Amino acid sequence: MKKLLLVFAFIMLGNLAVKAQTNYRAALGLGIDLYDEATFFGATGKYFFSDNHVGQADLGFEDNATIATFLYSFHKGFFRAPGLRWYAGVGPSIIFIKNTDNIFALRPHLGLDFKIDGVPLVLNFDWRPSVVLSDVGDNQVAAFGFGLQFAINN
């Protein structure tokens, strides 16, 4: 029983430490993924595994196409800028296109995340070029992501 209580205490302390650093544990909302020739609108969500390690999933829709993106990011705060963090990472994207082959791409990204103090809103913006790994599709340098999310556990 003591071991169980000890494990529970460590989990709770770990959750408090993450909450103190990030101001939120998870976020859900709307995202935009901008390419040169396409704009995807849809759902976005992120989850802090620890103070700095974040997983994000995006599902976007455009005429005759759907994109699923899964990103890992390293987040780090700016000195004396509460709520503002920079992040960098990488992850895969799959674009499902009606009546043609799917496009598989690697998405490195670099961006800013801002949690508004006292309000459960998170804004983020990132540059996320697309390195195509499949036989179809073109690499995209001018690709960007925007997000407006509702913070959970803030």
PDB file of C-alpha atoms in Angstrom:
ATOM      1  CA  MET A   1       0.000   0.000   0.000  1.00  0.00           C
ATOM      2  CA  LYS A   2       2.867   2.392   0.809  1.00  0.00           C
ATOM      3  CA  LYS A   3       4.411   1.770  -2.614  1.00  0.00           C
ATOM      4  CA  LEU A   4       1.106   2.539  -4.292  1.00  0.00           C
ATOM      5  CA  LEU A   5       0.766   5.810  -2.350  1.00  0.00           C
ATOM      6  CA  LEU A   6       4.357   6.720  -3.181  1.00  0.00           C
ATOM      7  CA  VAL A   7       3.795   6.083  -6.897  1.00  0.00           C
ATOM      8  CA  PHE A   8       0.570   8.141  -6.776  1.00  0.00           C
ATOM      9  CA  ALA A   9       2.402  11.022  -5.044  1.00  0.00           C
ATOM     10  CA  PHE A  10       5.154  11.051  -7.702  1.00  0.00           C
ATOM     11  CA  ILE A  11       2.573  11.073 -10.505  1.00  0.00           C
ATOM     12  CA  MET A  12       0.713  13.974  -8.910  1.00  0.00           C
ATOM     13  CA  LEU A  13       3.920  15.951  -8.308  1.00  0.00           C
ATOM     14  CA  GLY A  14       4.977  15.323 -11.905  1.00  0.00           C
ATOM     15  CA  ASN A  15       1.635  16.602 -13.175  1.00  0.00           C
ATOM     16  CA  LEU A  16       1.928  19.728 -11.017  1.00  0.00           C
ATOM     17  CA  ALA A  17       5.445  20.382 -12.314  1.00  0.00           C
ATOM     18  CA  VAL A  18       4.300  20.107 -15.934  1.00  0.00           C
ATOM     19  CA  LYS A  19       1.313  22.357 -15.240  1.00  0.00           C
ATOM     20  CA  ALA A  20       3.525  24.983 -13.602  1.00  0.00           C
ATOM     21  CA  GLN A  21       5.909  25.075 -16.584  1.00  0.00           C
ATOM     22  CA  THR A  22       3.473  24.893 -19.482  1.00  0.00           C
ATOM     23  CA  ASN A  23       0.344  26.565 -18.046  1.00  0.00           C
ATOM     24  CA  TYR A  24      -1.649  23.799 -19.729  1.00  0.00           C
ATOM     25  CA  ARG A  25      -1.403  20.048 -20.190  1.00  0.00           C
ATOM     26  CA  ALA A  26      -3.321  19.642 -23.457  1.00  0.00           C
ATOM     27  CA  ALA A  27      -5.170  21.741 -26.032  1.00  0.00           C
ATOM     28  CA  LEU A  28      -7.855  21.108 -28.632  1.00  0.00           C
ATOM     29  CA  GLY A  29      -9.039  23.444 -31.351  1.00  0.00           C
ATOM     30  CA  LEU A  30      -8.987  24.515 -34.971  1.00  0.00           C
ATOM     31  CA  GLY A  31      -6.005  24.530 -37.270  1.00  0.00           C
ATOM     32  CA  ILE A  32      -5.055  25.767 -40.730  1.00  0.00           C
ATOM     33  CA  ASP A  33      -2.332  24.127 -42.813  1.00  0.00           C
ATOM     34  CA  LEU A  34      -1.295  26.403 -45.695  1.00  0.00           C
ATOM     35  CA  TYR A  35       0.487  25.132 -48.786  1.00  0.00           C
ATOM     36  CA  ASP A  36       1.286  26.964 -52.031  1.00  0.00           C
ATOM     37  CA  GLU A  37      -1.728  25.483 -53.806  1.00  0.00           C
ATOM     38  CA  ALA A  38      -3.953  24.179 -50.976  1.00  0.00           C
ATOM     39  CA  THR A  39      -5.385  25.287 -47.637  1.00  0.00           C
ATOM     40  CA  PHE A  40      -6.510  22.644 -45.161  1.00  0.00           C
ATOM     41  CA  PHE A  41      -8.928  23.505 -42.308  1.00  0.00           C
ATOM     42  CA  GLY A  42      -9.666  21.129 -39.467  1.00  0.00           C
ATOM     43  CA  ALA A  43      -9.073  19.883 -35.963  1.00  0.00           C
ATOM     44  CA  THR A  44      -5.813  20.118 -34.050  1.00  0.00           C
ATOM     45  CA  GLY A  45      -4.719  18.852 -30.659  1.00  0.00           C
ATOM     46  CA  LYS A  46      -1.556  18.765 -28.606  1.00  0.00           C
ATOM     47  CA  TYR A  47      -0.479  16.997 -25.439  1.00  0.00           C
ATOM     48  CA  PHE A  48       2.501  17.761 -23.162  1.00  0.00           C
ATOM     49  CA  PHE A  49       4.227  14.486 -22.227  1.00  0.00           C
ATOM     50  CA  SER A  50       6.593  16.537 -20.038  1.00  0.00           C
ATOM     51  CA  ASP A  51       7.666  20.180 -19.666  1.00  0.00           C
ATOM     52  CA  ASN A  52       9.290  20.270 -23.086  1.00  0.00           C
ATOM     53  CA  HIS A  53       8.112  17.225 -25.052  1.00  0.00           C
ATOM     54  CA  VAL A  54       4.846  17.605 -26.962  1.00  0.00           C
ATOM     55  CA  GLY A  55       2.835  15.447 -29.346  1.00  0.00           C
ATOM     56  CA  GLN A  56       0.450  17.074 -31.819  1.00  0.00           C
ATOM     57  CA  ALA A  57      -2.103  15.638 -34.236  1.00  0.00           C
ATOM     58  CA  ASP A  58      -3.857  17.596 -37.002  1.00  0.00           C
ATOM     59  CA  LEU A  59      -6.646  16.499 -39.322  1.00  0.00           C
ATOM     60  CA  GLY A  60      -7.426  18.938 -42.135  1.00  0.00           C
ATOM     61  CA  PHE A  61      -9.818  19.026 -45.058  1.00  0.00           C
ATOM     62  CA  GLU A  62      -9.741  20.688 -48.461  1.00  0.00           C
ATOM     63  CA  ASP A  63     -11.608  20.067 -51.725  1.00  0.00           C
ATOM     64  CA  ASN A  64     -11.028  16.400 -52.662  1.00  0.00           C
ATOM     65  CA  ALA A  65      -8.216  15.989 -50.105  1.00  0.00           C
ATOM     66  CA  THR A  66      -7.654  15.218 -46.421  1.00  0.00           C
ATOM     67  CA  ILE A  67      -4.382  15.609 -44.515  1.00  0.00           C
ATOM     68  CA  ALA A  68      -3.363  13.786 -41.329  1.00  0.00           C
ATOM     69  CA  THR A  69      -0.260  15.135 -39.586  1.00  0.00           C
ATOM     70  CA  PHE A  70       1.458  13.800 -36.460  1.00  0.00           C
ATOM     71  CA  LEU A  71       4.197  15.972 -34.963  1.00  0.00           C
ATOM     72  CA  TYR A  72       6.701  15.723 -32.134  1.00  0.00           C
ATOM     73  CA  SER A  73       7.941  19.076 -30.793  1.00  0.00           C
ATOM     74  CA  PHE A  74      10.458  20.273 -28.259  1.00  0.00           C
ATOM     75  CA  HIS A  75       9.016  23.383 -26.506  1.00  0.00           C
ATOM     76  CA  LYS A  76      11.102  25.943 -24.621  1.00  0.00           C
ATOM     77  CA  GLY A  77      10.037  29.193 -22.982  1.00  0.00           C
ATOM     78  CA  PHE A  78      11.477  32.618 -23.620  1.00  0.00           C
ATOM     79  CA  PHE A  79      13.166  34.434 -20.750  1.00  0.00           C
ATOM     80  CA  ARG A  80      10.755  36.941 -19.151  1.00  0.00           C
ATOM     81  CA  ALA A  81       7.928  36.201 -21.596  1.00  0.00           C
ATOM     82  CA  PRO A  82       5.319  34.220 -19.652  1.00  0.00           C
ATOM     83  CA  GLY A  83       3.130  32.047 -21.811  1.00  0.00           C
ATOM     84  CA  LEU A  84       5.324  32.400 -24.923  1.00  0.00           C
ATOM     85  CA  ARG A  85       7.372  29.420 -26.108  1.00  0.00           C
ATOM     86  CA  TRP A  86       9.298  28.511 -29.230  1.00  0.00           C
ATOM     87  CA  TYR A  87       9.208  24.969 -30.526  1.00  0.00           C
ATOM     88  CA  ALA A  88      10.863  22.763 -33.121  1.00  0.00           C
ATOM     89  CA  GLY A  89      10.300  19.214 -34.225  1.00  0.00           C
ATOM     90  CA  VAL A  90       9.371  16.803 -36.970  1.00  0.00           C
ATOM     91  CA  GLY A  91       6.685  14.341 -37.966  1.00  0.00           C
ATOM     92  CA  PRO A  92       4.904  12.635 -40.862  1.00  0.00           C
ATOM     93  CA  SER A  93       1.961  13.828 -42.950  1.00  0.00           C
ATOM     94  CA  ILE A  94      -0.273  11.805 -45.214  1.00  0.00           C
ATOM     95  CA  ILE A  95      -2.417  13.575 -47.794  1.00  0.00           C
ATOM     96  CA  PHE A  96      -5.303  11.471 -49.037  1.00  0.00           C
ATOM     97  CA  ILE A  97      -6.384  12.787 -52.455  1.00  0.00           C
ATOM     98  CA  LYS A  98      -9.551  11.663 -54.218  1.00  0.00           C
ATOM     99  CA  ASN A  99      -8.921   9.682 -57.433  1.00  0.00           C
ATOM    100  CA  THR A 100      -5.111   9.803 -57.217  1.00  0.00           C
ATOM    101  CA  ASP A 101      -2.192   8.445 -55.193  1.00  0.00           C
ATOM    102  CA  ASN A 102      -1.654   9.514 -51.593  1.00  0.00           C
ATOM    103  CA  ILE A 103       1.246  11.800 -50.693  1.00  0.00           C
ATOM    104  CA  PHE A 104       3.559  10.871 -47.824  1.00  0.00           C
ATOM    105  CA  ALA A 105       5.765  13.636 -46.443  1.00  0.00           C
ATOM    106  CA  LEU A 106       8.101  14.460 -43.592  1.00  0.00           C
ATOM    107  CA  ARG A 107       7.257  17.782 -41.875  1.00  0.00           C
ATOM    108  CA  PRO A 108      10.026  19.523 -39.941  1.00  0.00           C
ATOM    109  CA  HIS A 109       8.606  22.547 -38.152  1.00  0.00           C
ATOM    110  CA  LEU A 110       9.641  25.624 -36.178  1.00  0.00           C
ATOM    111  CA  GLY A 111       7.169  27.917 -34.457  1.00  0.00           C
ATOM    112  CA  LEU A 112       5.767  29.963 -31.581  1.00  0.00           C
ATOM    113  CA  ASP A 113       3.136  28.952 -29.023  1.00  0.00           C
ATOM    114  CA  PHE A 114       1.370  31.523 -26.827  1.00  0.00           C
ATOM    115  CA  LYS A 115      -0.933  30.679 -23.927  1.00  0.00           C
ATOM    116  CA  ILE A 116      -2.976  33.751 -23.003  1.00  0.00           C
ATOM    117  CA  ASP A 117      -2.695  34.357 -19.245  1.00  0.00           C
ATOM    118  CA  GLY A 118      -5.998  33.992 -17.406  1.00  0.00           C
ATOM    119  CA  VAL A 119      -7.831  32.806 -20.526  1.00  0.00           C
ATOM    120  CA  PRO A 120      -7.918  29.162 -21.688  1.00  0.00           C
ATOM    121  CA  LEU A 121      -6.761  30.022 -25.224  1.00  0.00           C
ATOM    122  CA  VAL A 122      -3.589  28.994 -27.022  1.00  0.00           C
ATOM    123  CA  LEU A 123      -2.377  30.552 -30.259  1.00  0.00           C
ATOM    124  CA  ASN A 124       0.354  29.034 -32.376  1.00  0.00           C
ATOM    125  CA  PHE A 125       2.076  29.669 -35.671  1.00  0.00           C
ATOM    126  CA  ASP A 126       4.731  27.569 -37.357  1.00  0.00           C
ATOM    127  CA  TRP A 127       6.693  27.122 -40.515  1.00  0.00           C
ATOM    128  CA  ARG A 128       6.320  23.496 -41.610  1.00  0.00           C
ATOM    129  CA  PRO A 129       7.894  22.705 -44.955  1.00  0.00           C
ATOM    130  CA  SER A 130       6.982  19.429 -46.591  1.00  0.00           C
ATOM    131  CA  VAL A 131       9.627  16.933 -47.739  1.00  0.00           C
ATOM    132  CA  VAL A 132       7.784  14.466 -49.966  1.00  0.00           C
ATOM    133  CA  LEU A 133       8.781  10.815 -49.531  1.00  0.00           C
ATOM    134  CA  SER A 134       6.352   9.283 -52.053  1.00  0.00           C
ATOM    135  CA  ASP A 135       6.574   9.091 -55.849  1.00  0.00           C
ATOM    136  CA  VAL A 136       3.873  11.759 -56.257  1.00  0.00           C
ATOM    137  CA  GLY A 137       3.739  15.314 -54.934  1.00  0.00           C
ATOM    138  CA  ASP A 138       6.173  18.183 -54.694  1.00  0.00           C
ATOM    139  CA  ASN A 139       8.275  19.456 -51.811  1.00  0.00           C
ATOM    140  CA  GLN A 140       6.805  22.602 -50.256  1.00  0.00           C
ATOM    141  CA  VAL A 141       9.043  25.216 -48.661  1.00  0.00           C
ATOM    142  CA  ALA A 142       6.316  27.826 -48.165  1.00  0.00           C
ATOM    143  CA  ALA A 143       4.035  25.784 -45.901  1.00  0.00           C
ATOM    144  CA  PHE A 144       2.712  27.197 -42.630  1.00  0.00           C
ATOM    145  CA  GLY A 145       0.433  26.162 -39.797  1.00  0.00           C
ATOM    146  CA  PHE A 146      -1.867  28.269 -37.604  1.00  0.00           C
ATOM    147  CA  GLY A 147      -3.820  27.108 -34.590  1.00  0.00           C
ATOM    148  CA  LEU A 148      -6.377  28.434 -32.117  1.00  0.00           C
ATOM    149  CA  GLN A 149      -6.897  25.979 -29.287  1.00  0.00           C
ATOM    150  CA  PHE A 150      -8.746  25.651 -26.002  1.00  0.00           C
ATOM    151  CA  ALA A 151      -6.319  24.832 -23.164  1.00  0.00           C
ATOM    152  CA  ILE A 152      -7.133  21.911 -20.869  1.00  0.00           C
ATOM    153  CA  ASN A 153      -5.763  21.617 -17.303  1.00  0.00           C
ATOM    154  CA  ASN A 154      -4.626  25.223 -17.108  1.00  0.00           C
TER     155      ASN A 154
END
